[in-house]
PDB file of C-alpha atoms in Angstrom:
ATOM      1  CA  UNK A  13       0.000   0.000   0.000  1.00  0.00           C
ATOM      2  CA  UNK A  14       1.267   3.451  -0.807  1.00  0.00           C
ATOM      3  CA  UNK A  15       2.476   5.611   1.827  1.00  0.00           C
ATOM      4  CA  UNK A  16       0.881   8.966   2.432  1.00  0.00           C
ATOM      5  CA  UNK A  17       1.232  11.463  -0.339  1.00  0.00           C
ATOM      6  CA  UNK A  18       2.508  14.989   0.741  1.00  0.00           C
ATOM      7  CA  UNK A  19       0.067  17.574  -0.085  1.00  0.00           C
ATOM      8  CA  UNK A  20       0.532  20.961  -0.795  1.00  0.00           C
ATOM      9  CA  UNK A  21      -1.672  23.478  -0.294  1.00  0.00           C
ATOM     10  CA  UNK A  22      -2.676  26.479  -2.746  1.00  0.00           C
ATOM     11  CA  UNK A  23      -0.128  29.001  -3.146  1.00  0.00           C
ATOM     12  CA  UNK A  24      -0.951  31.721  -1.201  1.00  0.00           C
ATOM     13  CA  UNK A  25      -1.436  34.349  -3.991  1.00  0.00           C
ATOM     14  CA  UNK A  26      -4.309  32.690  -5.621  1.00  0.00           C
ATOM     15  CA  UNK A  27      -6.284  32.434  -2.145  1.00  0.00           C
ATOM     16  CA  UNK A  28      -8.402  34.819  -3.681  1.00  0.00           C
ATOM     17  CA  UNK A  29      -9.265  35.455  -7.608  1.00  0.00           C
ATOM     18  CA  UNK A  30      -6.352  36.816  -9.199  1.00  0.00           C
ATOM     19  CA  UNK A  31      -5.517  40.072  -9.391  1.00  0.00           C
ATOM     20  CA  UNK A  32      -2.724  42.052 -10.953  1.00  0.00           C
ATOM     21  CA  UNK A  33      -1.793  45.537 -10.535  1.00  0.00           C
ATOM     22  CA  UNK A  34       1.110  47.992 -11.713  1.00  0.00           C
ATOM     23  CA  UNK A  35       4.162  47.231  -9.332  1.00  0.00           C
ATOM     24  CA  UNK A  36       4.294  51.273  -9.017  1.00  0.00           C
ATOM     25  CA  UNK A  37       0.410  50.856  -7.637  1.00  0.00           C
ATOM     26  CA  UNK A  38       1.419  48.156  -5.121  1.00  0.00           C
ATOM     27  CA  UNK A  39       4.494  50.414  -3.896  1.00  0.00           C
ATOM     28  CA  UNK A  40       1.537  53.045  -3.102  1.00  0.00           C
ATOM     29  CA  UNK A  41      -0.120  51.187  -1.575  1.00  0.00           C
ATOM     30  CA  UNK A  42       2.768  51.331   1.055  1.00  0.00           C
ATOM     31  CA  UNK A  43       1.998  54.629   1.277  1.00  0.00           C
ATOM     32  CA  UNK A  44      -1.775  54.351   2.128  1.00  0.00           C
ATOM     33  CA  UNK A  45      -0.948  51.703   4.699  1.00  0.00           C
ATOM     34  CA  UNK A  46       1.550  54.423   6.243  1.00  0.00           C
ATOM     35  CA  UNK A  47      -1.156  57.084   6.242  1.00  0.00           C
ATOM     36  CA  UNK A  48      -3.524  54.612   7.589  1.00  0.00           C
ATOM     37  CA  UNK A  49      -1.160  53.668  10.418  1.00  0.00           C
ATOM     38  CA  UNK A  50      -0.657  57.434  11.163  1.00  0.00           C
ATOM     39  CA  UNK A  51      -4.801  57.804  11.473  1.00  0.00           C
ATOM     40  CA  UNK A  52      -5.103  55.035  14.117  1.00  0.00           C
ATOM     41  CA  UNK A  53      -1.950  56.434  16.039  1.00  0.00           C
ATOM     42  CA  UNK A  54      -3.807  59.898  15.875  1.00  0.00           C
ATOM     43  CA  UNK A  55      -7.000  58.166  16.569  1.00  0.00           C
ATOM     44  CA  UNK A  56      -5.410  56.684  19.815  1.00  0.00           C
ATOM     45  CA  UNK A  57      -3.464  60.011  20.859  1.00  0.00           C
ATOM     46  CA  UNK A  58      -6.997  61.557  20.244  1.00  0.00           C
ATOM     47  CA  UNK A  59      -8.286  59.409  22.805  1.00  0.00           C
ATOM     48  CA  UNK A  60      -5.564  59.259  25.358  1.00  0.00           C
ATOM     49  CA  UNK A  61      -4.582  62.470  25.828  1.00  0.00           C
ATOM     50  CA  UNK A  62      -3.437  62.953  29.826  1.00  0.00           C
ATOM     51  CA  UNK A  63      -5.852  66.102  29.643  1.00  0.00           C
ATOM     52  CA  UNK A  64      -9.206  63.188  29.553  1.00  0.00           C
ATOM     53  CA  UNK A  65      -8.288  61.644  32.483  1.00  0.00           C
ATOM     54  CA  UNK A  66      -7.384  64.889  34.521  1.00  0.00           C
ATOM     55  CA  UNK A  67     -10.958  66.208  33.608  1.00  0.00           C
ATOM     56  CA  UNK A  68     -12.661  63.082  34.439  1.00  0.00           C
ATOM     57  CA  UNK A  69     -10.201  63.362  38.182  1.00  0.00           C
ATOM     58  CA  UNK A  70     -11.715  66.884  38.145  1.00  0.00           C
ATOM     59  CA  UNK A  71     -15.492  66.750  37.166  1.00  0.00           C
ATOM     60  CA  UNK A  72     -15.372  64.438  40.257  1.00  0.00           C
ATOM     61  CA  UNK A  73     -13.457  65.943  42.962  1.00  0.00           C
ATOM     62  CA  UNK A  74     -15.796  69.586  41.348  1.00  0.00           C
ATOM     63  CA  UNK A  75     -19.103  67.829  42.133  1.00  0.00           C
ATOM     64  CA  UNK A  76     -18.579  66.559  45.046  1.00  0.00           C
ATOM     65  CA  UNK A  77     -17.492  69.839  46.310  1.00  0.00           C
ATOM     66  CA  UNK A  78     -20.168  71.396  44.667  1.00  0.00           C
ATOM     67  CA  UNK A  79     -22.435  68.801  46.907  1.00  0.00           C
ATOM     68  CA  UNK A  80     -20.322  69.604  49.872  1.00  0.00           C
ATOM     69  CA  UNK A  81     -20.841  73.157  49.432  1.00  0.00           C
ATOM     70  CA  UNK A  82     -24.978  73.232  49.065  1.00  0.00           C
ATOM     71  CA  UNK A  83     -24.739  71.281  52.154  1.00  0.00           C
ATOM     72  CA  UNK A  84     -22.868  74.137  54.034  1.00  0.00           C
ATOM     73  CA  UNK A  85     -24.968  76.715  52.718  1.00  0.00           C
ATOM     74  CA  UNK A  86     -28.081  74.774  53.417  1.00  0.00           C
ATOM     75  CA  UNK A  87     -27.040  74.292  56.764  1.00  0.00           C
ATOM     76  CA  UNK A  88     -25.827  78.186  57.255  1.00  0.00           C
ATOM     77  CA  UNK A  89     -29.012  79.359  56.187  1.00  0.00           C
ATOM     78  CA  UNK A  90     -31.367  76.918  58.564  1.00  0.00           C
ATOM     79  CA  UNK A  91     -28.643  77.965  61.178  1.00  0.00           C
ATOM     80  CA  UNK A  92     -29.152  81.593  60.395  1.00  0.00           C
ATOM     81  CA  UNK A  93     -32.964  81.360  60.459  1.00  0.00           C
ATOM     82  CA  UNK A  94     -32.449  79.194  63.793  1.00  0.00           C
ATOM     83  CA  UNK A  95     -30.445  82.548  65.593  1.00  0.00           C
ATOM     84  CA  UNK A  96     -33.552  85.076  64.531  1.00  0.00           C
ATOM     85  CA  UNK A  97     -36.593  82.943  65.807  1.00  0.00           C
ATOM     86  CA  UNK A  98     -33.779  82.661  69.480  1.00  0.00           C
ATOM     87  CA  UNK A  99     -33.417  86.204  69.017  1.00  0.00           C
ATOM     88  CA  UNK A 100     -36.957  87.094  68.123  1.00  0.00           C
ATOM     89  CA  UNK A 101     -37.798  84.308  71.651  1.00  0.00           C
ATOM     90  CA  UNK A 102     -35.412  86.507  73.877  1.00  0.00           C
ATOM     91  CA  UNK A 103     -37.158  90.031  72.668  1.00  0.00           C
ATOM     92  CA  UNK A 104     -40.359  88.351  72.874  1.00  0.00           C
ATOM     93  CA  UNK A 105     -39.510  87.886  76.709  1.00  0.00           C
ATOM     94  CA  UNK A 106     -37.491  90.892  77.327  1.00  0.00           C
ATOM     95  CA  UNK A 107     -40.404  92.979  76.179  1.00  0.00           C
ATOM     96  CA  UNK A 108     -42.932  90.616  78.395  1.00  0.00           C
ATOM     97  CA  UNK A 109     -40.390  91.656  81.331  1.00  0.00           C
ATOM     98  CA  UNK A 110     -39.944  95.034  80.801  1.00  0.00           C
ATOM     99  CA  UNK A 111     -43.840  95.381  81.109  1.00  0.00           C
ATOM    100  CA  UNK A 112     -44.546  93.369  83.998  1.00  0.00           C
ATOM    101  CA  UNK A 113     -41.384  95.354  85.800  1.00  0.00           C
ATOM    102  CA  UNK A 114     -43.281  98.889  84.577  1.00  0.00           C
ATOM    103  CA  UNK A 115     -46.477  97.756  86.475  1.00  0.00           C
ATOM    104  CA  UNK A 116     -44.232  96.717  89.048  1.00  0.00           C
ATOM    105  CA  UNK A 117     -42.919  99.902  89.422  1.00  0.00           C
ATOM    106  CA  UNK A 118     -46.046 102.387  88.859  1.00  0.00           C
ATOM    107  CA  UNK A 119     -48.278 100.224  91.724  1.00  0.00           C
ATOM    108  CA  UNK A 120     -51.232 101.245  90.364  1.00  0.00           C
ATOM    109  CA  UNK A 121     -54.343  98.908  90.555  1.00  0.00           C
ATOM    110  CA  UNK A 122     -52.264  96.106  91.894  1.00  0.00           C
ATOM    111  CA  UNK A 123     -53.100  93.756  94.694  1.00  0.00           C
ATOM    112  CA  UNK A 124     -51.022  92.493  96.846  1.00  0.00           C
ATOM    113  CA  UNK A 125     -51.511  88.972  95.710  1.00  0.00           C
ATOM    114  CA  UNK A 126     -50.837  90.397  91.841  1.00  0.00           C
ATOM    115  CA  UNK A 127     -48.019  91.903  93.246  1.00  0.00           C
ATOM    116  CA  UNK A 128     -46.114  88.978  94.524  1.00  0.00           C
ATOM    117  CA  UNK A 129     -47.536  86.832  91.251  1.00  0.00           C
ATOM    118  CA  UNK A 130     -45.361  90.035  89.247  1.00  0.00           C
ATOM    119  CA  UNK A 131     -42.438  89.477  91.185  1.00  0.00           C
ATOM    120  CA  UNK A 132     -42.317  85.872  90.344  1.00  0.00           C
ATOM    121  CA  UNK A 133     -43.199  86.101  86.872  1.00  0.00           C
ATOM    122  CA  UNK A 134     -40.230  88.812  87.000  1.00  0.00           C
ATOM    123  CA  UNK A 135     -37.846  86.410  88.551  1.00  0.00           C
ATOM    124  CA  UNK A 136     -38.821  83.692  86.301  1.00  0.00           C
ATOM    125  CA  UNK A 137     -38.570  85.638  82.751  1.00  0.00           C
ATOM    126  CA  UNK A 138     -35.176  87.059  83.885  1.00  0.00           C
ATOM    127  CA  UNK A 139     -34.212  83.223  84.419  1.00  0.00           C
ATOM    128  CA  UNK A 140     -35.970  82.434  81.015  1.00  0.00           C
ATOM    129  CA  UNK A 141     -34.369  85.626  78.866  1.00  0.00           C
ATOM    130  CA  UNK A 142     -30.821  84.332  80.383  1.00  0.00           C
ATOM    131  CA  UNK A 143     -31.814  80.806  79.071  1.00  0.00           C
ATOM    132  CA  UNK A 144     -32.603  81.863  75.769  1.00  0.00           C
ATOM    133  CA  UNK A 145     -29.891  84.235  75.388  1.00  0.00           C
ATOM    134  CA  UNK A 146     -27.589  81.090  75.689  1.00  0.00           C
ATOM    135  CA  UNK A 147     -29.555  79.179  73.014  1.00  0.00           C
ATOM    136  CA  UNK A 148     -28.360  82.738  71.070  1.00  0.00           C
ATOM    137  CA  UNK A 149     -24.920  82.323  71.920  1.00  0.00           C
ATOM    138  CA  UNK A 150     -24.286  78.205  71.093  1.00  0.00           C
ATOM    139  CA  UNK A 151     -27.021  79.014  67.506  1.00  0.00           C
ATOM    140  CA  UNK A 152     -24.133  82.162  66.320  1.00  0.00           C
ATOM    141  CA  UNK A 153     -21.089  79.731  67.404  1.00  0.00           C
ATOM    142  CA  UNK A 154     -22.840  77.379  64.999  1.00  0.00           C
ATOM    143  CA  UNK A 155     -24.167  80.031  62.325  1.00  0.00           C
ATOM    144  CA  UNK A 156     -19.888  81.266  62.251  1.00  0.00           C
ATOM    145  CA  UNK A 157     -18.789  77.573  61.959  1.00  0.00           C
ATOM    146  CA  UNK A 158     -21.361  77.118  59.049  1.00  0.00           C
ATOM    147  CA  UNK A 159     -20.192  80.371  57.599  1.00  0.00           C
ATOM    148  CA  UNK A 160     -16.489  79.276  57.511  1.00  0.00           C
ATOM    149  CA  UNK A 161     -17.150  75.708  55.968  1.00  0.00           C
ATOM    150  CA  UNK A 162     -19.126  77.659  53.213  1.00  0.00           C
ATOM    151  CA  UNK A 163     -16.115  80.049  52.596  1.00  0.00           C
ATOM    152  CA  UNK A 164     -13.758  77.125  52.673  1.00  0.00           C
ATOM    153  CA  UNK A 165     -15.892  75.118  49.936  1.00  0.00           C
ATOM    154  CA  UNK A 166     -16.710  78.085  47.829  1.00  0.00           C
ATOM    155  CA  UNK A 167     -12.507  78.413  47.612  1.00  0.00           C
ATOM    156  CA  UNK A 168     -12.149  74.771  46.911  1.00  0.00           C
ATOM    157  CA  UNK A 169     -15.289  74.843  44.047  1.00  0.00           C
ATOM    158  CA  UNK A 170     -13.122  78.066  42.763  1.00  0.00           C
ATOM    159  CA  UNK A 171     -10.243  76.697  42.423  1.00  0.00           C
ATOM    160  CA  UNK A 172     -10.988  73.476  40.830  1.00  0.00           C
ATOM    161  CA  UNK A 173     -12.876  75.703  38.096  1.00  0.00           C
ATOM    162  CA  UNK A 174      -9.974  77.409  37.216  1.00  0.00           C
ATOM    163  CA  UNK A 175      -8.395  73.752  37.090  1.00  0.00           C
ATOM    164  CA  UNK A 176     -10.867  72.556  35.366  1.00  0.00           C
ATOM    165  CA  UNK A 177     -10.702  75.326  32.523  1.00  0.00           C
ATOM    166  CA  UNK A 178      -7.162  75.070  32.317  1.00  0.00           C
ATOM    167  CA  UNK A 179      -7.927  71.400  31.492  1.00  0.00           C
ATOM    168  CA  UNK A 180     -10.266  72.148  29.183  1.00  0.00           C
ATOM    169  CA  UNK A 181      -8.107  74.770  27.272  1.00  0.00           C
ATOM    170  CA  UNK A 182      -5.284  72.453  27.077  1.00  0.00           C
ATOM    171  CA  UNK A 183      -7.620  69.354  25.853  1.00  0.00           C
ATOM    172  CA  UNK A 184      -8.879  71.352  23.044  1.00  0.00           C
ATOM    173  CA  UNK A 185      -5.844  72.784  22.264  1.00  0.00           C
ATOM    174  CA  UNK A 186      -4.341  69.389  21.861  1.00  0.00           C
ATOM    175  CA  UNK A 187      -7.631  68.055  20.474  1.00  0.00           C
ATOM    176  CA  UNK A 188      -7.626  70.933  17.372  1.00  0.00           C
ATOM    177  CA  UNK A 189      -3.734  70.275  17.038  1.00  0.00           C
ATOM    178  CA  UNK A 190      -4.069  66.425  16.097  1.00  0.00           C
ATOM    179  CA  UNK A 191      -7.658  67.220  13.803  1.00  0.00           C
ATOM    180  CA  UNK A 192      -5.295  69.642  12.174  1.00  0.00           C
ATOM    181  CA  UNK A 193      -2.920  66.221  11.498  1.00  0.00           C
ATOM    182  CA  UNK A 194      -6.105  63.959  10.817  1.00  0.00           C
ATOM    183  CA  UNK A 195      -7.145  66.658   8.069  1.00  0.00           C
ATOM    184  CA  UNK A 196      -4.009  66.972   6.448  1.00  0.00           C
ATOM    185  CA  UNK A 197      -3.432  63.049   6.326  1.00  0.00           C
ATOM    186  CA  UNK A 198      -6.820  62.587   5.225  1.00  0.00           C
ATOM    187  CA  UNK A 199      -6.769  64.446   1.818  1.00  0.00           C
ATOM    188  CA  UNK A 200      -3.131  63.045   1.440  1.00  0.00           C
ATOM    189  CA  UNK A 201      -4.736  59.806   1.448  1.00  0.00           C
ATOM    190  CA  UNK A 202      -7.269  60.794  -0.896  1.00  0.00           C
ATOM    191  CA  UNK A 203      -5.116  62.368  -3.076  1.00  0.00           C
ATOM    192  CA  UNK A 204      -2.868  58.539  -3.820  1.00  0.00           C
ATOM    193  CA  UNK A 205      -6.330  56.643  -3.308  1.00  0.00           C
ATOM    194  CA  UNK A 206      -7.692  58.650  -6.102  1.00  0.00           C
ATOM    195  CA  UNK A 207      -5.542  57.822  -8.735  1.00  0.00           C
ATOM    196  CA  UNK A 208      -4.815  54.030  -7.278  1.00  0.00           C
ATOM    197  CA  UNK A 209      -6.768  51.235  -9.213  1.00  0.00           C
ATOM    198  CA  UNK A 210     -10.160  50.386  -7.196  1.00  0.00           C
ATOM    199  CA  UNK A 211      -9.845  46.400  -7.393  1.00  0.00           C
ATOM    200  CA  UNK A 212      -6.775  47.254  -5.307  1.00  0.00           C
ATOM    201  CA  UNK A 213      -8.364  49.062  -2.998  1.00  0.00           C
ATOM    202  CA  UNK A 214     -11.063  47.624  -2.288  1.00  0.00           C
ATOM    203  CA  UNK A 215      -8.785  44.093  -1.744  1.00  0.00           C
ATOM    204  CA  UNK A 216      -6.573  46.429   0.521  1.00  0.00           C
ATOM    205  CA  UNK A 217      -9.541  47.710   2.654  1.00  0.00           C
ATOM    206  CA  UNK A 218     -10.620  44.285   3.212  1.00  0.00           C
ATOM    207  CA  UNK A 219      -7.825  42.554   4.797  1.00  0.00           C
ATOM    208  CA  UNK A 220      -7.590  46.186   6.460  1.00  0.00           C
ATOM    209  CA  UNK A 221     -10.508  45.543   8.193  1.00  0.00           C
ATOM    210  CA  UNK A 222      -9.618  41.490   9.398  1.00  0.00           C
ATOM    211  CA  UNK A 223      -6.259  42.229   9.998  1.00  0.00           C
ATOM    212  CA  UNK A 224      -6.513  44.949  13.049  1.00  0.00           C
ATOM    213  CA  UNK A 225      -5.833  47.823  10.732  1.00  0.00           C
ATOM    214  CA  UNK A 226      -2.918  46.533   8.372  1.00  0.00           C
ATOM    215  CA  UNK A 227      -3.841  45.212   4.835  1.00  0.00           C
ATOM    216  CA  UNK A 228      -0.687  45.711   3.017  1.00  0.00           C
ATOM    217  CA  UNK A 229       3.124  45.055   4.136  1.00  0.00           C
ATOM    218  CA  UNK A 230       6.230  44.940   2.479  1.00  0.00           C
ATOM    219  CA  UNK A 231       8.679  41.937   1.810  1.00  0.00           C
ATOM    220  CA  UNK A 232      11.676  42.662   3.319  1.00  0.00           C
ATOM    221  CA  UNK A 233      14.738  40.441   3.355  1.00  0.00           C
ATOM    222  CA  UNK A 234      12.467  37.619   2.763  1.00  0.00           C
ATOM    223  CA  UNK A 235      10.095  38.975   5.853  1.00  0.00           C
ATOM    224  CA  UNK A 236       6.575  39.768   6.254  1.00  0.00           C
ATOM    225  CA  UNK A 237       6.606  43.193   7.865  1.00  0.00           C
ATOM    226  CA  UNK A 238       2.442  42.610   8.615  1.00  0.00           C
ATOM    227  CA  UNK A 239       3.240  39.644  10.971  1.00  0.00           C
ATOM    228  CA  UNK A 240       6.793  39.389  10.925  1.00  0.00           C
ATOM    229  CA  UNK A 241       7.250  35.959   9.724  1.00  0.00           C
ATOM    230  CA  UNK A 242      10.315  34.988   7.379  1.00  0.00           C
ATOM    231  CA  UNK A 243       8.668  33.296   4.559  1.00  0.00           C
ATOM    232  CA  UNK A 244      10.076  29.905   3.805  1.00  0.00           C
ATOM    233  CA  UNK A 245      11.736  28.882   0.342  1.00  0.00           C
ATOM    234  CA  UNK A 246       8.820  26.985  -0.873  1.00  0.00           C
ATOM    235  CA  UNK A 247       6.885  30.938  -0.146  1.00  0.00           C
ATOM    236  CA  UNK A 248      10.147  32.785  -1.777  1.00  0.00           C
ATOM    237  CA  UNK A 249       9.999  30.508  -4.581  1.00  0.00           C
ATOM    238  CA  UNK A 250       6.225  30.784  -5.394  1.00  0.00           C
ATOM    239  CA  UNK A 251       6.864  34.603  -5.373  1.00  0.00           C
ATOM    240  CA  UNK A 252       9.405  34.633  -7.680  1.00  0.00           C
ATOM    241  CA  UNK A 253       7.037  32.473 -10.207  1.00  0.00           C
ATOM    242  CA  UNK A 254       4.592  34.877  -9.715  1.00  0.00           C
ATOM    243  CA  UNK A 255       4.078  37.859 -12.288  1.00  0.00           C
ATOM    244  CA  UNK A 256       5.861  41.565 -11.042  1.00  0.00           C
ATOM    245  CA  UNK A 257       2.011  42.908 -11.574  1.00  0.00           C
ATOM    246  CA  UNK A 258       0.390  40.014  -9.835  1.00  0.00           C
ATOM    247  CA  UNK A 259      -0.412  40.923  -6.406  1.00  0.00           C
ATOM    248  CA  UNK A 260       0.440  38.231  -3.338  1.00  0.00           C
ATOM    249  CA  UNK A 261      -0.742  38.163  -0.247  1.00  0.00           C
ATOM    250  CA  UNK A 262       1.564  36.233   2.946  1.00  0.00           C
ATOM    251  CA  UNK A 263      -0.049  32.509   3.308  1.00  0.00           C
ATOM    252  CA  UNK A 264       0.331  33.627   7.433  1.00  0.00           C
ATOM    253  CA  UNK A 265      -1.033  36.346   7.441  1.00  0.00           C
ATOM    254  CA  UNK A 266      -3.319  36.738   4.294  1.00  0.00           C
ATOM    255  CA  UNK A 267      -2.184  40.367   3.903  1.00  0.00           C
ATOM    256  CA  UNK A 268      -0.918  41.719   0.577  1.00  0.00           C
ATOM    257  CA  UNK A 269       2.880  41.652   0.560  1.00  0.00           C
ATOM    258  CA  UNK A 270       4.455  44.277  -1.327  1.00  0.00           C
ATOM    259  CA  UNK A 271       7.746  43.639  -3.333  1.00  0.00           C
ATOM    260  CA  UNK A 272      10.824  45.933  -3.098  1.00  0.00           C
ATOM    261  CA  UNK A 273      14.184  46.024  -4.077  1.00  0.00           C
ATOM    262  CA  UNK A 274      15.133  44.911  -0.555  1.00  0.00           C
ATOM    263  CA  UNK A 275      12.603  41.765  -0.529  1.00  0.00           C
ATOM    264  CA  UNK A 276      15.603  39.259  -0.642  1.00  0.00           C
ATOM    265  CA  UNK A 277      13.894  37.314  -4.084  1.00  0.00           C
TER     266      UNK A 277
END
């Protein structure tokens, strides 16, 4: 019985139907990869720049200041409306005393049994204004302590506004300086896409796609720049068989390998 026969698989450049174009066109091609690259490394500076994270750090610590500070002021103000209704307790029963001490003083139409009730009631509102006038004292220690936490967080909310701005200012700065780049590498790439066949292209944006942003690599010293494989001599060999217009693609990698004077074939 025969042995097992070796079999070898498709070359790799006829994976897909044929296709030839000008080596000049492949070369390009180089070019839109490059430009491509640039885009995603814009893309990612774009979306890393140190300026994101140091607003997200301060939209944070801003709110909850922000929070901290309606707090204090909420508190200051039912503290502050706390110290008038004492006050307005203690007038209430200063003014009660000041008239019970006037008919106190004046005798006029006053038994003796309303006199002594007076005296009492005198006694006891003196001993009730005193009372209050402590509940004044401890509310306007509280009312000052309320006062100084809202000064302290209005500072702190201040500040990391102007922080925050600065952020801003430099994030957009930065932001407007790589759109600038994007732009300008943008119509560059339209400008070689334009005039680049569209068979190629559209093979190019393809493997672009399922290969993580790389469709096209170049062949250097027998190396596949995509995935960095060195092709073996059965792969060299098929390459030099194949046509200088034909395009290839790497049998690893399945992107389109681009020949050079430095490919090693």
């Amino acid at each position: 019985m025969d042995g097992p026969r070796a079999v070898r698989h498709t070359p790799f450049y006829l994976w897909s139907p044929q296709l030839n174009a000008e080596p000049a066109d492949q070369i390009r091609l180089l070019d839109v990869q490059a430009l491509d690259v640039r885009l995603s490394q814009l893309a990612h500076k774009r979306k890393s720049l140190p300026e994101h994270a140091e607003l997200d750090s301060l939209t944070k610590d801003l709110a909850q200041q922000r929070d901290l500070l309606v707090a204090a002021q909420t508190q200051a103000s039912d503290t502050a409306r706390e110290q008038t209704k004492a006050e307005q307790d203690v007038d209430q029963v200063r003014q009660r005393a000041v008239r019970d001490q006037q008919r106190l003083d004046s005798g006029v139409g006053i038994s003796a049994r309303d006199l002594a009730n007076l005296q009492s009631e005198v006694v006891s509102l003196a001993k009730r204004q005193g009372d209050l006038e402590d509940v004044v004292l401890e509310v306007m220690e509280r009312l000052e302590g309320a006062q100084e936490r809202v000064t302290g967080l209005t500072e702190r909310v201040s500040a990391l506004e102007a922080k925050t701005a600065d952020a801003t200012a430099r994030r957009d700065a930065a932001t407007a300086e790589i759109d600038a780049e994007v732009a300008k590498v943008t119509k560059d790439r339209e400008v070689i896409v334009a005039s680049m066949p569209a068979d190629l292209m559209a093979l190019y944006e393809k493997i672009r796609v399922k290969q993580g942003g790389v469709g096209a690599a170049r062949l250097y010293q027998r190396r596949c720049e995509g995935c960095r494989l060195e092709l073996d001599m059965a792969e060299v060999n098929e390459i030099k068989a194949a046509a200088r217009d034909q395009v290839v693609r790497h049998e690893n990698c399945g992107r389109i390998l681009v020949r050079t004077a430095d490919s090693g074939i």
